[in-house]
Short mmCIF file of C-alpha atoms in Angstrom, two decimals:
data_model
loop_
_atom_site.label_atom_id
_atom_site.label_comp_id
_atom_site.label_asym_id
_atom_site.label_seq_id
_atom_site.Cartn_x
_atom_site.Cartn_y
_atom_site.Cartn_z
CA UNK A 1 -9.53 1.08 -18.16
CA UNK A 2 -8.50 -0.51 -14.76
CA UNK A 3 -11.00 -0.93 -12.30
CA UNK A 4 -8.29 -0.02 -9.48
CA UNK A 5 -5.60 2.33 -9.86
CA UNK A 6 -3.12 4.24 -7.99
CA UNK A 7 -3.23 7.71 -8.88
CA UNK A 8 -0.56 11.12 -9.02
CA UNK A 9 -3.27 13.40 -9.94
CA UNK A 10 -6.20 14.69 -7.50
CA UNK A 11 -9.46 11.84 -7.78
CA UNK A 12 -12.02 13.11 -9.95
CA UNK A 13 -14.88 11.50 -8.09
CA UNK A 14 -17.47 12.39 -10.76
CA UNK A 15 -15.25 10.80 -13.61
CA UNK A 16 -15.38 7.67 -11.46
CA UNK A 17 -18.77 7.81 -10.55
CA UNK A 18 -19.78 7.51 -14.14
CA UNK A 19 -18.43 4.29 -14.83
CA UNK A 20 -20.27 2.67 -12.43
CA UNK A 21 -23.59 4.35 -14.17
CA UNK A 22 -25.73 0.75 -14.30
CA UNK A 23 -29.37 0.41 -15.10
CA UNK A 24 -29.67 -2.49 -13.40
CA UNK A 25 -27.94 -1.06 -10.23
CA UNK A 26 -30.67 0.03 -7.41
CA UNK A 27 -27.84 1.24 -5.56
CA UNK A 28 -24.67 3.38 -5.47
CA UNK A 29 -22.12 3.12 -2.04
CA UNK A 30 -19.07 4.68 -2.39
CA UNK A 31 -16.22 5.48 0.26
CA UNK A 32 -14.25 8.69 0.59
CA UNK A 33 -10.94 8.43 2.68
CA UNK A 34 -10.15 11.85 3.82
CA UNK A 35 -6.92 13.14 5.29
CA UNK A 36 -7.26 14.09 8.91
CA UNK A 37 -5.39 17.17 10.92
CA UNK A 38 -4.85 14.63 13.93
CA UNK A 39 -3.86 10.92 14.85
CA UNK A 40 -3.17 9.07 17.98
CA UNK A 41 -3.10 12.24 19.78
CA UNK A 42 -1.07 14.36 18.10
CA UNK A 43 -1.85 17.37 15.35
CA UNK A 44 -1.03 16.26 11.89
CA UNK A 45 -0.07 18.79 8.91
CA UNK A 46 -0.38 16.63 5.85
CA UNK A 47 0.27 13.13 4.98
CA UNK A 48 2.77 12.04 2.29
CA UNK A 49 1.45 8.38 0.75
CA UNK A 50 3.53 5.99 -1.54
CA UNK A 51 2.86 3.00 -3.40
CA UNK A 52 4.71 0.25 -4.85
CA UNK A 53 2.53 0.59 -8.05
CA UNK A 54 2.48 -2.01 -9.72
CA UNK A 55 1.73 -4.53 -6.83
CA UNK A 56 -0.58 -2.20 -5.64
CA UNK A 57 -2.79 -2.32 -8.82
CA UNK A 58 -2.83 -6.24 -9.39
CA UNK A 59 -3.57 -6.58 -5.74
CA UNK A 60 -6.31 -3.67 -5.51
CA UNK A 61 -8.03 -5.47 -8.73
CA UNK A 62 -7.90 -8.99 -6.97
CA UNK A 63 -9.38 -7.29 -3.20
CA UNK A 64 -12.08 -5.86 -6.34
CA UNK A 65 -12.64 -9.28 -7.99
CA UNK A 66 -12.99 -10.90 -4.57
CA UNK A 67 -16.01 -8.07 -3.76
CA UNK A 68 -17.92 -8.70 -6.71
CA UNK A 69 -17.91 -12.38 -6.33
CA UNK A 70 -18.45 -12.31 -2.71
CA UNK A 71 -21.50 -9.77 -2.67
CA UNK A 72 -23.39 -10.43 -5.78
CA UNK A 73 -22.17 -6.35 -7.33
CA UNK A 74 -22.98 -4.80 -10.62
CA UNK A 75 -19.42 -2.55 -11.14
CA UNK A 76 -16.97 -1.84 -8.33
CA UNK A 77 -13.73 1.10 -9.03
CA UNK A 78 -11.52 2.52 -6.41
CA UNK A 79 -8.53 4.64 -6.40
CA UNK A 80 -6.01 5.33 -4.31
CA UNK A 81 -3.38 8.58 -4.65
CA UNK A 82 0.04 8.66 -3.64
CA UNK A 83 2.14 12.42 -3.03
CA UNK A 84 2.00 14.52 -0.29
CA UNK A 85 -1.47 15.11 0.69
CA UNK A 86 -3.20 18.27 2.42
CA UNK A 87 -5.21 18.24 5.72
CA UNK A 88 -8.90 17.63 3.97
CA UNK A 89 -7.83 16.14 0.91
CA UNK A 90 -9.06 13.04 -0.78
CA UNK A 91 -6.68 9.99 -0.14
CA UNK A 92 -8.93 7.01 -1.29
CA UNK A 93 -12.51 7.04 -2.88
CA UNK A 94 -14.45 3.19 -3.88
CA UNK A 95 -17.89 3.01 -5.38
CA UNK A 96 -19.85 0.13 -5.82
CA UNK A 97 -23.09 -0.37 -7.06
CA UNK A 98 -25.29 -3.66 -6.89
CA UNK A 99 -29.28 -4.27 -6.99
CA UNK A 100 -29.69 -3.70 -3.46
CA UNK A 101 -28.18 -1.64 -0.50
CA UNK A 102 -27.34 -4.59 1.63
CA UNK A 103 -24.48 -6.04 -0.63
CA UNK A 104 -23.63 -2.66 -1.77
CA UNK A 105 -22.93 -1.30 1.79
CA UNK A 106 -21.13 -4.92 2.64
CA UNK A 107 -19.10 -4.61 -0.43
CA UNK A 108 -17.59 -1.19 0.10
CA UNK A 109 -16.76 -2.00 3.85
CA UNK A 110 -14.96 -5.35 2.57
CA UNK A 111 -13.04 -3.33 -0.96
CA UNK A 112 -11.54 -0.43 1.88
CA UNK A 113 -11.26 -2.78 5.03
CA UNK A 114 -9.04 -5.08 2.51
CA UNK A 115 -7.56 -2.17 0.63
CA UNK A 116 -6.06 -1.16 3.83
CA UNK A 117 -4.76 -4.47 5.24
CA UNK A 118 -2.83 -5.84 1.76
CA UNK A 119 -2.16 -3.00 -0.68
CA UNK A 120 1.73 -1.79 -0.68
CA UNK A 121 0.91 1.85 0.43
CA UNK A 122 2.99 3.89 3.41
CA UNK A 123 1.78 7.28 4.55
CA UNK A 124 4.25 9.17 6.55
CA UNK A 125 2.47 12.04 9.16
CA UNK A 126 4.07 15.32 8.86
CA UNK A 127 3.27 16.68 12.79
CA UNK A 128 2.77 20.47 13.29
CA UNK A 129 6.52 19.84 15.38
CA UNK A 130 7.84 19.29 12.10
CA UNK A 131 8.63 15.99 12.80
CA UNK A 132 7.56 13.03 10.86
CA UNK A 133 7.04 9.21 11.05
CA UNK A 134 5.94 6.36 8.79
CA UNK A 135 2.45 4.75 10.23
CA UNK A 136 2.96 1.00 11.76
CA UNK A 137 6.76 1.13 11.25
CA UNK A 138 7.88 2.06 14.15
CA UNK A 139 9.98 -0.24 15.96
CA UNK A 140 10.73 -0.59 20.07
CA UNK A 141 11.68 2.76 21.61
CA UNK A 142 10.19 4.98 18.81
CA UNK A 143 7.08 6.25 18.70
CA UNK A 144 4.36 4.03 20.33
CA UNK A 145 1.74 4.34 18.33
CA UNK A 146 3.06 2.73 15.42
CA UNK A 147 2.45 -1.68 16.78
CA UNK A 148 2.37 -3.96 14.40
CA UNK A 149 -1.39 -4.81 12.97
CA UNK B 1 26.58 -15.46 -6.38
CA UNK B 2 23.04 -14.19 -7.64
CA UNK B 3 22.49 -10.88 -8.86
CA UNK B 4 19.51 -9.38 -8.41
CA UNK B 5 17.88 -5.79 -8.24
CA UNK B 6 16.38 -4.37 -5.12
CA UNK B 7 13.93 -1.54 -4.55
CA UNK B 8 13.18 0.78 -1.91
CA UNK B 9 9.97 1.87 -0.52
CA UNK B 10 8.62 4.27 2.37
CA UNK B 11 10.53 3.63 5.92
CA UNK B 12 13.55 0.85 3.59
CA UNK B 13 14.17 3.54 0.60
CA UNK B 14 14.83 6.67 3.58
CA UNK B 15 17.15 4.18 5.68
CA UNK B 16 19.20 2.82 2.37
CA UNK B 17 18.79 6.37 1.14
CA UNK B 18 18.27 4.59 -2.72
CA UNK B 19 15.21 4.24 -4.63
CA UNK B 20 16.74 0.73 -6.11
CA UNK B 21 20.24 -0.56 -6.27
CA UNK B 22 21.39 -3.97 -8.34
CA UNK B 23 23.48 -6.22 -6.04
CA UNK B 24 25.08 -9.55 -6.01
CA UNK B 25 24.78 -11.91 -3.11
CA UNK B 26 25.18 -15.29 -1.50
CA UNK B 27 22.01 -15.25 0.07
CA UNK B 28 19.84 -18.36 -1.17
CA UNK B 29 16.50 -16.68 0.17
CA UNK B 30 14.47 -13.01 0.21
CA UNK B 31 14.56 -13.69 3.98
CA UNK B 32 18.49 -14.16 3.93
CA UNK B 33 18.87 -11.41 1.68
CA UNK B 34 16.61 -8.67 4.41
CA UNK B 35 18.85 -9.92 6.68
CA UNK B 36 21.80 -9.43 4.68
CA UNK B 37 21.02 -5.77 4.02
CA UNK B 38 19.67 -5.18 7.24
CA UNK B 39 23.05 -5.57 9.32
CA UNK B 40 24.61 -3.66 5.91
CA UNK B 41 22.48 -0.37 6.43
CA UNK B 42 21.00 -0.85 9.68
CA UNK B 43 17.27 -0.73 8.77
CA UNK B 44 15.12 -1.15 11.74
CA UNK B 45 12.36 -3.38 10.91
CA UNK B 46 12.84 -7.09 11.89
CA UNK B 47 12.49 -9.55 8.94
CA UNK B 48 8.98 -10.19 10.61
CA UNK B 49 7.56 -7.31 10.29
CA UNK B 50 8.51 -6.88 6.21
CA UNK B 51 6.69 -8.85 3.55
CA UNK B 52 8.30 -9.72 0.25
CA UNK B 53 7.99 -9.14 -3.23
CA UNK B 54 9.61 -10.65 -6.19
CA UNK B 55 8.93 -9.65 -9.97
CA UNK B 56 5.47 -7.68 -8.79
CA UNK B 57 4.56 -10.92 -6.85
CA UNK B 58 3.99 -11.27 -3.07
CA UNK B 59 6.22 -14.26 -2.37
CA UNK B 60 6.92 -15.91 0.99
CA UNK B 61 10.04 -15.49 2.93
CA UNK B 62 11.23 -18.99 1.69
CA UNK B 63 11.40 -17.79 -2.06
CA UNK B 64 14.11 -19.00 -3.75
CA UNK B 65 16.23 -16.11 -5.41
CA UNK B 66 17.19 -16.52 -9.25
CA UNK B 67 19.07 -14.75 -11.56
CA UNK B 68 17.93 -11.11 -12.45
CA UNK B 69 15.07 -11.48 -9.80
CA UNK B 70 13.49 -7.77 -9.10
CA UNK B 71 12.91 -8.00 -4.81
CA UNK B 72 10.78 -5.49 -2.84
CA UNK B 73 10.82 -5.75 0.78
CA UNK B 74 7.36 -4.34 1.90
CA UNK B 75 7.10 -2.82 5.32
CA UNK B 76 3.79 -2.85 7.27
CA UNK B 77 1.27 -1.15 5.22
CA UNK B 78 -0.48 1.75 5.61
CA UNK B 79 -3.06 3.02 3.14
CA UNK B 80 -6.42 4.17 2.89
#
């Protein structure tokens, strides 16, 4: 089984928490990315995410490969969903487990931190307006909150 | 002429209104193909702001296209 993957179906956190299970491991971090009911000052209904999948996966395992070579980790697993997405649901859960805290906290930071900077994967906002806008596409004269990172 | 297939994510899929299309073109690059399809459908990101894909590969905007070559233009990401 792939130790990233892009996901249709809800996370089951538990399922992924298992495969980390590590006797060695001291210690478990794990990330949830939740969606939020507001951004950049204005009330958000739900989020809509898509992936370009395959892309997505190879890079997701490399940003994993890079963590456990990096910070010294036992296992490391994330997943990311793509559909449309309610206020409150679960858009991106990583777990990583290591001997220690220190390289377990540092890992997780680096896996989502990366995760969010390189993996093909648009959300569009759905406002309470009932409009709607793709984050960080925006070009000059749209919406301003979407700059270039 | 080189034909190649193109497909459509997020912000670039809505504008073309196509999830992928197969195309011929004189283009020599992925950059000169964006631009290309750009002035076609008027998509509103600059070529700097999209990355490029090729056969589930990043590839730079110099990439040479080939024969049968399966190009993504990626807009600025937002996951997580």
């Amino acid at each position: 089984m792939k130790s990233f993957a892009i996901s249709v179906e809800p996370i089951d956190v538990a399922a992924c928490a298992r495969r980390l299970a590590d006797d060695r491991a001291g210690a478990l971090v794990t990330f949830e990315g939740w969606v939020r009911n507001h951004n950049d000052g204005q009330q958000v209904g739900s989020l809509e995410y898509e992936a370009y999948a395959p892309l997505a996966e190879s890079e997701g395992e490399r940003i994993l490969a890079e963590a456990r070579v990096r910070f010294a980790l036992g296992g490391a697993v994330a997943v990311h969903r793509t559909g449309h997405l309610k206020i409150g649901e679960l858009a991106v859960w990583v777990g990583v487990t290591a001997e220690h805290r220190a390289a377990a906290f540092d890992a997780c930071r680096y896996i989502i931190d990366e995760a969010k900077a390189r993996l093909p994967i648009w959300k569009k906002e759905h406002y309470a307006s009932g409009a709607t806008a793709w984050i960080n596409c925006a070009t000059r004269g749209e919406h301003a909150g979407g700059s270039a990172t | 002429m080189t034909r190649v297939n193109v497909q459509y994510f997020a912000i670039l899929r809505e504008q073309r209104g196509l999830t992928s299309e197969t195309l011929e073109t004189n283009a020599p690059t992925v950059s000169g193909l964006y631009e290309e399809l750009r002035a076609r459908h008027g998509f509103t990101l600059p070529g700097n702001r999209v990355r490029a894909a090729v056969n589930d590969a990043f590839v730079p905007q110099s990439h040479v296209l080939r024969e049968g070559d399966r190009v993504v233009f990626i807009p600025p990401v937002a996951g997580g």
